[in-house]
Coordinates of C-alpha atoms in Angstrom, one line a residue:
M1212 CA 26.4 -29.5 -5.4
N1213 CA 25.6 -29.1 -1.8
K1214 CA 23.1 -26.7 -0.2
E1215 CA 25.8 -24.2 0.7
A1216 CA 27.1 -24.1 -2.9
I1217 CA 23.6 -23.6 -4.3
T1218 CA 22.9 -20.8 -1.9
S1219 CA 26.2 -19.1 -2.7
Y1220 CA 25.5 -19.4 -6.4
L1221 CA 21.9 -18.0 -6.1
S1222 CA 23.4 -15.1 -4.1
D1223 CA 25.8 -14.4 -6.9
L1224 CA 23.0 -14.6 -9.4
S1225 CA 20.8 -12.2 -7.5
R1226 CA 23.8 -9.8 -7.5
A1227 CA 24.3 -10.2 -11.2
M1228 CA 20.7 -9.3 -11.8
L1229 CA 21.2 -5.9 -10.3
A1230 CA 23.3 -4.6 -13.2
P1231 CA 20.4 -4.4 -15.6
I1232 CA 18.0 -3.5 -12.9
Y1233 CA 20.0 -0.5 -11.7
V1234 CA 19.4 1.3 -15.0
L1235 CA 15.6 1.2 -14.5
P1236 CA 15.4 4.0 -11.9
L1237 CA 17.0 6.4 -14.4
V1238 CA 14.7 5.1 -17.2
G1239 CA 11.7 5.7 -14.9
F1240 CA 12.8 9.2 -14.1
V1241 CA 13.1 10.2 -17.7
I1242 CA 9.7 8.6 -18.6
A1243 CA 8.1 10.4 -15.7
I1244 CA 9.6 13.8 -16.9
G1245 CA 8.4 13.1 -20.5
A1246 CA 4.9 12.2 -19.2
A1247 CA 4.8 15.3 -17.0
V1248 CA 5.7 17.5 -20.0
T1249 CA 2.7 16.1 -21.9
N1250 CA 0.3 15.8 -19.0
P1251 CA -2.8 17.9 -19.7
G1252 CA -3.0 19.0 -16.0
I1253 CA 0.6 20.2 -16.1
V1254 CA 0.2 21.8 -19.5
E1255 CA -2.9 23.7 -18.1
L1256 CA -0.8 25.1 -15.3
I1257 CA 2.2 25.9 -17.5
P1258 CA 0.7 26.9 -20.9
F1259 CA 4.0 27.2 -22.8
L1260 CA 4.4 23.4 -22.6
D1261 CA 1.6 23.2 -25.1
A1262 CA 4.0 24.3 -27.8
P1263 CA 4.9 21.7 -30.5
F1264 CA 8.6 21.7 -29.4
F1265 CA 7.8 20.6 -25.8
K1266 CA 5.2 18.1 -26.9
G1267 CA 7.7 16.6 -29.3
M1268 CA 10.4 16.5 -26.6
G1269 CA 8.1 14.9 -24.2
E1270 CA 7.3 12.1 -26.7
V1271 CA 11.0 11.7 -27.4
L1272 CA 11.8 11.3 -23.7
V1273 CA 9.1 8.7 -23.2
W1274 CA 9.8 6.5 -26.2
S1275 CA 13.5 6.8 -26.2
T1276 CA 13.6 5.4 -22.7
L1277 CA 10.7 2.9 -23.1
S1278 CA 13.1 1.2 -25.6
V1279 CA 15.0 -0.1 -22.6
L1280 CA 11.9 -1.8 -21.2
I1281 CA 11.0 -3.2 -24.7
N1282 CA 14.5 -4.7 -25.0
L1283 CA 15.1 -6.0 -21.5
H1284 CA 15.7 -9.5 -23.0
I1285 CA 19.1 -8.7 -24.4
I1286 CA 20.0 -6.3 -21.5
F1287 CA 19.6 -9.1 -19.0
A1288 CA 21.6 -11.5 -21.2
V1289 CA 24.5 -9.1 -21.3
G1290 CA 24.1 -7.8 -17.7
I1291 CA 24.0 -11.3 -16.1
S1292 CA 27.0 -12.4 -18.2
V1293 CA 29.0 -9.5 -17.1
G1294 CA 27.9 -9.9 -13.5
L1295 CA 28.7 -13.6 -13.2
A1296 CA 32.0 -13.5 -15.2
K1297 CA 35.1 -13.7 -13.0
K1298 CA 37.5 -12.2 -15.5
D1299 CA 37.3 -10.3 -18.8
K1300 CA 33.8 -9.2 -18.1
H1301 CA 33.6 -7.1 -21.2
L1302 CA 34.3 -10.1 -23.4
A1303 CA 31.6 -12.1 -21.6
G1304 CA 29.1 -9.3 -22.3
F1305 CA 30.2 -9.0 -25.9
N1306 CA 29.6 -12.7 -26.5
A1307 CA 26.2 -12.6 -24.8
M1308 CA 25.1 -9.8 -27.2
I1309 CA 26.1 -11.9 -30.2
L1310 CA 24.5 -15.0 -28.8
Y1311 CA 21.2 -13.3 -28.2
F1312 CA 21.0 -12.2 -31.8
V1313 CA 21.8 -15.8 -32.9
Y1314 CA 19.0 -17.0 -30.7
L1315 CA 16.4 -14.5 -32.1
Y1316 CA 17.3 -15.2 -35.8
T1317 CA 17.3 -19.0 -35.2
M1318 CA 13.8 -19.0 -33.7
N1319 CA 12.4 -16.6 -36.2
T1320 CA 13.8 -18.5 -39.2
Y1321 CA 12.7 -21.9 -37.8
M1322 CA 9.1 -20.6 -37.0
K1323 CA 8.8 -19.0 -40.4
F1324 CA 10.0 -22.2 -42.2
N1325 CA 7.5 -24.3 -40.2
G1326 CA 4.5 -22.0 -40.5
L1327 CA 4.4 -21.2 -36.8
L1328 CA 4.2 -17.5 -37.0
I1329 CA 0.8 -15.9 -36.2
D1330 CA -0.6 -13.3 -38.6
G1331 CA -2.3 -10.1 -37.4
D1332 CA -2.5 -8.7 -33.9
L1333 CA -0.1 -10.6 -31.6
G1334 CA -1.7 -9.3 -28.3
G1335 CA -2.4 -12.3 -26.1
T1336 CA -0.9 -14.9 -28.5
G1337 CA 2.4 -15.4 -26.7
Q1338 CA 4.3 -14.1 -29.7
A1339 CA 5.9 -10.7 -30.1
H1340 CA 8.2 -8.6 -32.2
I1341 CA 11.6 -8.4 -30.5
M1342 CA 14.2 -6.3 -32.1
G1343 CA 12.2 -6.4 -35.3
L1344 CA 11.8 -10.2 -35.4
Q1345 CA 8.6 -12.1 -34.6
V1346 CA 9.3 -14.9 -32.1
V1347 CA 7.8 -16.6 -29.1
D1348 CA 7.9 -14.0 -26.3
T1349 CA 9.9 -15.5 -23.4
G1350 CA 10.2 -12.2 -21.6
I1351 CA 13.6 -11.9 -19.9
F1352 CA 13.8 -15.6 -19.1
V1353 CA 15.9 -16.7 -22.2
G1354 CA 18.0 -13.6 -21.8
M1355 CA 18.8 -14.7 -18.2
L1356 CA 19.4 -18.2 -19.3
I1357 CA 21.8 -17.2 -22.1
G1358 CA 23.6 -14.9 -19.6
I1359 CA 24.0 -17.7 -17.0
V1360 CA 25.2 -20.4 -19.4
N1361 CA 27.5 -18.0 -21.3
A1362 CA 29.0 -16.9 -17.9
Y1363 CA 29.5 -20.6 -16.9
F1364 CA 31.5 -21.5 -20.0
H1365 CA 33.3 -18.1 -19.9
N1366 CA 34.6 -18.7 -16.4
K1367 CA 35.6 -22.3 -17.4
Y1368 CA 37.3 -21.7 -20.8
S1369 CA 37.9 -18.0 -21.4
Q1370 CA 41.5 -18.3 -20.2
K1371 CA 42.3 -21.5 -22.2
V1372 CA 44.9 -20.8 -24.8
L1373 CA 45.1 -23.0 -27.8
S1374 CA 48.3 -23.6 -29.7
G1375 CA 49.4 -23.8 -33.4
A1376 CA 46.8 -23.2 -36.1
L1377 CA 44.0 -23.2 -33.5
A1378 CA 45.5 -20.3 -31.5
L1379 CA 43.0 -17.9 -33.0
Y1380 CA 40.1 -19.9 -31.6
G1381 CA 41.2 -19.9 -28.0
E1382 CA 40.0 -17.8 -24.9
S1383 CA 36.8 -15.9 -25.4
R1384 CA 36.4 -17.2 -29.0
L1385 CA 36.5 -20.7 -27.7
V1386 CA 33.5 -19.8 -25.4
L1387 CA 31.6 -18.5 -28.4
I1388 CA 32.3 -21.6 -30.4
I1389 CA 30.9 -23.7 -27.5
M1390 CA 27.9 -21.5 -27.0
L1391 CA 26.8 -21.2 -30.7
P1392 CA 25.3 -24.7 -31.0
I1393 CA 23.8 -24.4 -27.5
T1394 CA 22.1 -21.1 -28.4
I1395 CA 20.9 -22.4 -31.8
G1396 CA 19.4 -25.3 -29.9
L1397 CA 17.7 -23.0 -27.4
G1398 CA 16.1 -21.1 -30.3
L1399 CA 14.7 -24.3 -31.8
L1400 CA 13.7 -25.8 -28.4
F1401 CA 11.9 -22.7 -26.9
A1402 CA 9.8 -22.3 -30.1
H1403 CA 8.0 -25.5 -28.9
I1404 CA 8.4 -25.7 -25.1
W1405 CA 7.8 -22.1 -24.1
P1406 CA 4.1 -21.6 -25.0
P1407 CA 2.9 -24.3 -22.5
V1408 CA 5.4 -23.0 -19.9
Q1409 CA 4.1 -19.5 -20.6
Q1410 CA 0.6 -20.6 -19.7
V1411 CA 1.7 -22.2 -16.5
I1412 CA 3.6 -19.0 -15.5
F1413 CA 0.6 -16.9 -16.4
Q1414 CA -1.8 -19.1 -14.4
F1415 CA 0.5 -19.0 -11.4
G1416 CA 0.7 -15.2 -11.6
E1417 CA -3.0 -15.0 -12.0
S1418 CA -3.5 -17.1 -8.9
I1419 CA -1.2 -14.7 -6.9
R1420 CA -3.0 -11.7 -8.2
G1421 CA -6.3 -13.4 -7.9
A1422 CA -5.7 -14.0 -4.2
G1423 CA -6.2 -10.2 -3.8
S1424 CA -4.9 -8.6 -0.7
M1425 CA -3.7 -11.9 0.8
G1426 CA -1.5 -12.6 -2.2
V1427 CA -0.1 -9.1 -2.1
G1428 CA 0.6 -9.4 1.7
V1429 CA 2.4 -12.8 1.3
Y1430 CA 4.5 -11.4 -1.5
G1431 CA 5.4 -8.3 0.6
F1432 CA 6.4 -10.5 3.6
L1433 CA 8.6 -12.8 1.6
E1434 CA 10.3 -9.9 -0.3
R1435 CA 11.3 -8.3 3.0
I1436 CA 12.2 -11.4 5.0
L1437 CA 14.6 -12.6 2.3
I1438 CA 16.7 -9.4 2.4
P1439 CA 19.3 -10.8 4.9
T1440 CA 20.1 -13.6 2.6
G1441 CA 20.4 -11.4 -0.5
L1442 CA 18.0 -13.7 -2.3
H1443 CA 15.0 -11.3 -2.4
H1444 CA 16.0 -10.3 -5.9
L1445 CA 15.0 -13.8 -7.1
L1446 CA 11.5 -13.2 -5.8
W1447 CA 10.7 -9.7 -7.1
V1448 CA 12.7 -9.7 -10.4
P1449 CA 10.3 -12.3 -12.0
M1450 CA 7.3 -10.4 -10.6
H1451 CA 8.5 -7.1 -12.0
F1452 CA 9.9 -8.2 -15.3
T1453 CA 8.3 -11.4 -16.5
D1454 CA 4.8 -12.9 -17.3
L1455 CA 4.5 -13.7 -13.6
G1456 CA 3.6 -10.0 -13.0
G1457 CA 1.1 -10.1 -15.8
C1458 CA 1.1 -8.8 -19.4
Q1459 CA -0.7 -5.8 -20.9
V1460 CA -0.8 -4.2 -24.3
I1461 CA -0.1 -0.4 -24.0
A1462 CA 0.0 1.8 -27.0
G1463 CA 0.3 -1.2 -29.3
Q1464 CA 3.2 -2.7 -27.5
T1465 CA 3.1 -5.7 -25.1
Y1466 CA 4.7 -5.2 -21.7
C1467 CA 5.1 -8.0 -19.1
G1468 CA 5.9 -7.6 -15.4
V1469 CA 4.6 -5.2 -12.8
E1470 CA 7.3 -2.5 -13.3
N1471 CA 7.4 -2.7 -17.1
I1472 CA 3.6 -2.2 -17.1
F1473 CA 3.3 0.8 -14.8
L1474 CA 6.3 2.6 -16.4
A1475 CA 4.7 2.1 -19.8
E1476 CA 1.4 3.4 -18.4
I1477 CA 3.1 6.5 -17.0
G1478 CA 4.3 7.3 -20.5
D1479 CA 0.9 6.5 -22.1
P1480 CA -1.4 9.5 -22.3
E1481 CA -4.4 7.2 -23.0
T1482 CA -4.0 5.5 -19.6
T1483 CA -6.4 7.1 -17.2
R1484 CA -5.4 5.2 -14.1
L1485 CA -2.4 3.0 -13.3
S1486 CA -3.1 -0.8 -12.9
S1487 CA -3.7 -2.2 -9.5
S1488 CA -0.8 -4.6 -10.0
I1489 CA 1.4 -1.7 -9.1
I1490 CA 0.6 -2.4 -5.5
F1491 CA 3.1 -5.3 -5.7
D1492 CA 5.7 -2.6 -6.0
S1493 CA 4.8 -0.5 -2.9
R1494 CA 8.2 -0.5 -1.3
S1495 CA 8.1 3.3 -0.7
L1496 CA 5.5 2.8 2.0
V1497 CA 7.9 1.0 4.3
K1498 CA 11.0 2.9 3.2
I1499 CA 9.6 6.4 3.8
F1500 CA 7.2 5.7 6.7
G1501 CA 7.5 2.3 8.4
L1502 CA 11.3 2.3 9.0
T1503 CA 11.0 5.9 10.2
G1504 CA 8.7 4.7 12.9
A1505 CA 11.1 1.9 13.8
G1506 CA 14.0 4.2 14.0
W1507 CA 12.2 6.7 16.2
A1508 CA 11.2 3.8 18.5
M1509 CA 14.8 2.6 18.9
Y1510 CA 15.9 6.2 19.6
H1511 CA 13.3 6.7 22.3
C1512 CA 14.1 3.3 23.8
A1513 CA 17.8 4.0 24.2
D1514 CA 19.3 4.8 27.5
A1515 CA 19.1 8.5 28.2
D1516 CA 22.8 9.0 28.3
K1517 CA 23.3 7.3 25.0
R1518 CA 20.5 8.9 22.9
E1519 CA 22.8 11.4 21.2
K1520 CA 25.1 8.7 20.0
V1521 CA 22.1 6.6 18.9
K1522 CA 20.7 9.7 17.1
A1523 CA 24.0 10.1 15.2
I1524 CA 23.6 6.5 14.0
V1525 CA 19.9 6.0 13.4
F1526 CA 18.8 9.4 12.0
P1527 CA 21.2 9.3 9.0
A1528 CA 20.1 5.7 8.4
I1529 CA 16.4 6.9 8.5
A1530 CA 17.3 9.8 6.1
S1531 CA 18.9 7.3 3.7
S1532 CA 15.7 5.2 3.7
I1533 CA 13.4 8.1 3.3
L1534 CA 15.2 10.1 0.6
V1535 CA 16.7 7.4 -1.7
G1536 CA 15.1 4.2 -0.5
V1537 CA 18.2 2.5 0.8
T1538 CA 16.8 0.5 3.7
E1539 CA 19.6 -1.8 4.8
P1540 CA 21.4 0.7 7.1
I1541 CA 18.3 1.1 9.3
E1542 CA 17.2 -2.6 8.9
F1543 CA 20.6 -4.0 9.9
S1544 CA 20.7 -1.7 12.9
F1545 CA 18.2 -4.0 14.5
L1546 CA 18.5 -7.2 12.5
F1547 CA 21.7 -8.4 14.1
V1548 CA 20.8 -7.5 17.7
A1549 CA 17.1 -8.3 17.7
P1550 CA 16.1 -10.6 14.9
I1551 CA 12.5 -10.8 16.1
L1552 CA 12.1 -7.2 15.1
F1553 CA 13.0 -8.0 11.6
V1554 CA 10.4 -10.7 11.5
V1555 CA 7.8 -8.3 12.8
H1556 CA 9.1 -5.7 10.2
A1557 CA 8.4 -8.2 7.4
I1558 CA 4.9 -9.0 8.8
L1559 CA 4.0 -5.4 9.0
T1560 CA 5.3 -4.7 5.5
G1561 CA 3.1 -7.5 4.1
L1562 CA 0.1 -6.3 6.2
F1563 CA 0.2 -2.7 5.0
M1564 CA 0.7 -3.8 1.4
S1565 CA -2.4 -5.9 1.9
L1566 CA -4.3 -2.8 3.1
L1567 CA -3.3 -0.9 0.0
A1568 CA -4.9 -3.7 -2.0
V1569 CA -8.0 -3.8 0.2
F1570 CA -8.6 0.0 -0.4
D1571 CA -7.2 -0.2 -4.0
I1572 CA -4.7 2.6 -3.4
V1573 CA -2.4 2.8 -6.4
A1574 CA 0.7 5.0 -6.6
V1575 CA 4.2 4.6 -7.9
G1576 CA 6.1 3.5 -4.7
K1577 CA 9.3 1.9 -5.9
G1578 CA 11.9 4.1 -4.2
G1579 CA 12.4 6.8 -1.7
L1580 CA 10.8 10.2 -1.3
I1581 CA 12.5 11.8 -4.3
D1582 CA 11.3 9.0 -6.6
F1583 CA 7.8 9.2 -5.0
I1584 CA 7.5 13.0 -5.7
V1585 CA 8.9 12.8 -9.3
Y1586 CA 6.7 9.9 -10.3
N1587 CA 3.4 10.7 -8.7
V1588 CA 2.9 14.5 -8.3
P1589 CA 3.1 15.3 -12.0
L1590 CA 0.6 12.5 -12.8
G1591 CA -2.0 14.2 -10.6
T1592 CA -4.7 12.4 -8.6
E1593 CA -6.4 10.8 -11.6
K1594 CA -3.7 8.3 -12.6
T1595 CA -2.7 7.6 -9.0
D1596 CA -4.0 7.9 -5.4
W1597 CA -0.8 9.3 -3.9
P1598 CA -2.5 11.5 -1.2
Y1599 CA -4.2 8.4 0.2
Y1600 CA -0.9 6.5 -0.1
I1601 CA 0.6 9.1 2.2
L1602 CA -2.2 8.7 4.7
M1603 CA -1.6 5.0 4.7
G1604 CA 2.0 5.6 5.2
L1605 CA 1.4 7.9 8.2
A1606 CA -0.7 5.1 9.7
Q1607 CA 2.1 2.6 9.1
L1608 CA 4.6 5.0 10.8
A1609 CA 2.5 5.1 13.9
V1610 CA 2.0 1.3 14.0
Y1611 CA 5.7 0.7 13.6
Y1612 CA 6.5 3.1 16.3
V1613 CA 4.1 1.6 18.8
V1614 CA 4.8 -2.0 18.0
F1615 CA 8.6 -1.6 18.0
R1616 CA 8.7 0.4 21.2
A1617 CA 6.4 -2.1 22.9
L1618 CA 8.5 -5.1 21.8
I1619 CA 11.8 -3.4 22.7
T1620 CA 10.7 -2.5 26.2
K1621 CA 8.6 -5.6 27.1
L1622 CA 11.2 -8.1 25.8
N1623 CA 14.1 -5.9 26.8
L1624 CA 15.7 -6.2 23.4
K1625 CA 19.2 -4.9 23.2
T1626 CA 18.8 -2.5 20.3
L1627 CA 21.2 0.4 19.9
G1628 CA 21.9 2.3 23.1
R1629 CA 20.3 -0.1 25.5
G1630 CA 22.4 -1.5 28.3
E1631 CA 25.6 -3.1 27.2
A1632 CA 24.4 -3.7 23.7
E1633 CA 27.2 -3.5 21.1
M1634 CA 26.8 -0.7 18.6
K1635 CA 26.7 -2.4 15.2
L1636 CA 26.6 1.0 13.4
H1637 CA 28.9 3.8 14.2
S1638 CA 29.1 7.5 13.4
K1639 CA 32.1 8.9 11.5
D1640 CA 33.5 10.4 14.7
D1641 CA 33.3 7.1 16.5
Y1642 CA 35.1 5.4 13.6
K1643 CA 37.9 8.0 13.5
A1644 CA 38.3 7.7 17.3
K1645 CA 38.5 3.9 16.9
Q1646 CA 41.1 4.1 14.2
Q1647 CA 43.2 6.6 16.3
G1648 CA 43.1 4.2 19.3
Q1649 CA 44.3 1.3 17.1
Q1650 CA 47.3 3.1 15.7
G1651 CA 50.4 1.2 16.5
E1652 CA 48.4 -1.8 17.7
V1653 CA 47.3 -3.4 14.4
V1654 CA 49.7 -5.9 13.0
V1655 CA 49.4 -5.8 9.2
S1656 CA 50.2 -8.9 7.2
Q1657 CA 53.4 -8.7 5.1
Q1658 CA 51.4 -9.1 2.0
I1659 CA 49.2 -6.1 2.7
D1660 CA 50.0 -2.4 2.3
A1661 CA 50.2 -0.7 5.7
A1662 CA 48.0 2.2 4.4
V1663 CA 44.5 1.7 5.9
G1664 CA 42.7 3.8 3.3
Q1665 CA 39.5 5.7 3.8
Y1666 CA 37.5 2.5 4.2
N1667 CA 40.2 0.4 5.9
S1668 CA 40.6 -1.9 3.0
S1669 CA 43.6 -3.6 4.6
A1670 CA 41.3 -4.9 7.4
I1671 CA 38.8 -6.2 4.8
I1672 CA 41.5 -8.0 2.9
R1673 CA 43.1 -9.5 6.1
G1674 CA 39.7 -10.5 7.4
L1675 CA 39.0 -12.3 4.2
G1676 CA 42.2 -14.4 4.6
G1677 CA 44.5 -12.3 2.5
K1678 CA 44.9 -11.7 -1.2
E1679 CA 45.6 -15.3 -2.1
N1680 CA 42.3 -16.4 -0.5
I1681 CA 40.2 -13.9 -2.4
I1682 CA 38.7 -15.0 -5.7
D1683 CA 36.4 -12.1 -6.7
V1684 CA 35.2 -8.8 -5.1
Q1685 CA 32.0 -7.3 -6.4
N1686 CA 29.2 -5.2 -4.9
C1687 CA 25.4 -4.8 -5.1
Y1688 CA 23.6 -1.6 -4.0
T1689 CA 24.7 -1.9 -0.3
R1690 CA 26.8 -5.0 0.1
L1691 CA 30.4 -6.0 -0.8
R1692 CA 30.0 -9.5 -2.2
V1693 CA 33.2 -11.6 -2.0
E1694 CA 34.0 -15.1 -3.2
V1695 CA 36.9 -16.8 -1.3
H1696 CA 38.8 -20.1 -1.6
N1697 CA 38.8 -21.2 2.0
P1698 CA 36.1 -19.9 4.4
D1699 CA 38.1 -21.1 7.4
L1700 CA 40.6 -18.3 6.8
V1701 CA 37.9 -15.6 7.1
S1702 CA 37.8 -13.6 10.4
E1703 CA 34.7 -11.7 11.0
A1704 CA 36.4 -9.9 13.9
I1705 CA 39.1 -8.5 11.6
I1706 CA 36.5 -7.5 9.0
R1707 CA 34.6 -5.5 11.6
E1708 CA 37.6 -3.3 12.0
S1709 CA 36.5 -1.7 8.7
N1710 CA 33.3 -0.6 10.4
P1711 CA 30.7 -2.4 8.3
M1712 CA 27.0 -2.4 9.2
G1713 CA 27.0 -6.2 9.2
V1714 CA 28.7 -9.3 8.0
V1715 CA 27.0 -12.4 6.5
L1716 CA 29.1 -15.5 6.2
K1717 CA 27.8 -18.2 3.9
G1718 CA 30.6 -20.7 3.1
T1719 CA 32.8 -19.3 0.4
S1720 CA 30.4 -16.4 -0.3
I1721 CA 30.9 -13.5 2.1
Q1722 CA 28.7 -10.4 2.2
I1723 CA 29.8 -7.3 4.0
I1724 CA 27.2 -4.6 4.4
F1725 CA 28.4 -1.0 4.0
G1726 CA 25.4 0.9 2.7
S1727 CA 25.2 3.2 -0.3
H1728 CA 28.9 4.0 -0.4
V1729 CA 29.8 0.3 -1.0
A1730 CA 31.0 1.0 -4.6
S1731 CA 33.8 3.2 -3.1
V1732 CA 34.7 0.4 -0.7
R1733 CA 34.9 -2.1 -3.5
Q1734 CA 37.0 0.2 -5.6
E1735 CA 39.5 0.8 -2.7
V1736 CA 39.7 -3.0 -2.0
N1737 CA 40.3 -3.8 -5.6
E1738 CA 42.9 -1.1 -6.0
Q1739 CA 44.8 -2.4 -3.0
L1740 CA 44.6 -6.0 -4.3
L1741 CA 45.9 -4.8 -7.6
A1742 CA 48.8 -3.0 -5.8
M1743 CA 49.7 -6.2 -4.0
A1744 CA 50.0 -8.2 -7.3

């Protein structure tokens, strides 16, 4: 397998990870609401919340949703299987669920038979109760592994039909037959090999966290600089959901990973202050403040006669970043025309995360402004330092503005609205005008429906080489992710007729950036592909 194929697969894997990760913002919201209802400070302000009914409902909200964090193992197994499967995704997910149960019962039975189970408190022992069974705690790693291997065999054999008496055992059942001995083997193997691996991971995580502000800064830089490749998920997912992000016992339950820990701490009334490890998830700082400064700098550096047009492009992108934490619209507005700004952006992100660590400022900063308010304000200023977080953010906004404006003007960078720079992002009015100007001029392939559709799906399909060249069309939060047979048939120029924010060509793996409405684009493209069948 060559480097291009490996990169393409890792990109697909990072996309598949998003399925289980996307449920966590909702989980966090509900935990935050439950914690707010039972928060003594809130109860003091709203006395009727002290009633048994509201106390009970608060507990229900917290623990019902903490169940998702406690069982992320199987959620990742199913989610990755579904994400990587090319066809019959529901059957891939169903098999993954069965296989994870097989894995758990295999390991538990084997360890019980061989006297490997530890009695008493399991905190810090490397063992845990998962779905009622005491096993070696591998975090989400084995769930991911089962999902990856199951998806591989599913894509290879799920369409294979057997004949005669064996017909019943073809297709997805054949995949299950192949996977059963593999999964049993994993249960036996990981009972022995994971404890030392666990120690290595723990020590590596300790070294990162032990590096203090420098470790936080390097992590912040890498997480941001990898965004154009789509591989940043492979960095932050282990930090957020595995032993790499540390482990902590909260209310009698062990949670591993930065995000799991702080979400559990939010729901735990005994936790007086959130752990400092939460600083590794301080993305709100750059989403709300840093990129706002960058956007304002680009607006003020635009030619005077083009500022209104730049305003129509940049300000909605800034609003998307501030309110809901979707950064790619504003990031890609300068990435493709001035890559040096993206490098500086990554450096400044890491620098300000380091400063949060230096001053030990903890706050829940995983999303946009809406998330920030819902998570932090109800917790008061004892569990978090959100007022100081805002002050740091305002400083970051000012630094971004000054640095971006200086670089754009001194280096004469062709950001939006400067000179003859091509506009990579367009307002809706621009797009409509463009489409009207093209009427009667675009020659549509005989295979493709002449109807353009709201998102010009015909241009996307033609640009990807037509229906026969397209293997699979999926999406992450902001990108259309497409697998094609022959990359030589792909035309970026035609794809850009659909008005994307950017196009990333990596061999047979194509990423087309549309922003938060990408799910609608994917749906339209798949509907048109289905109509062409």
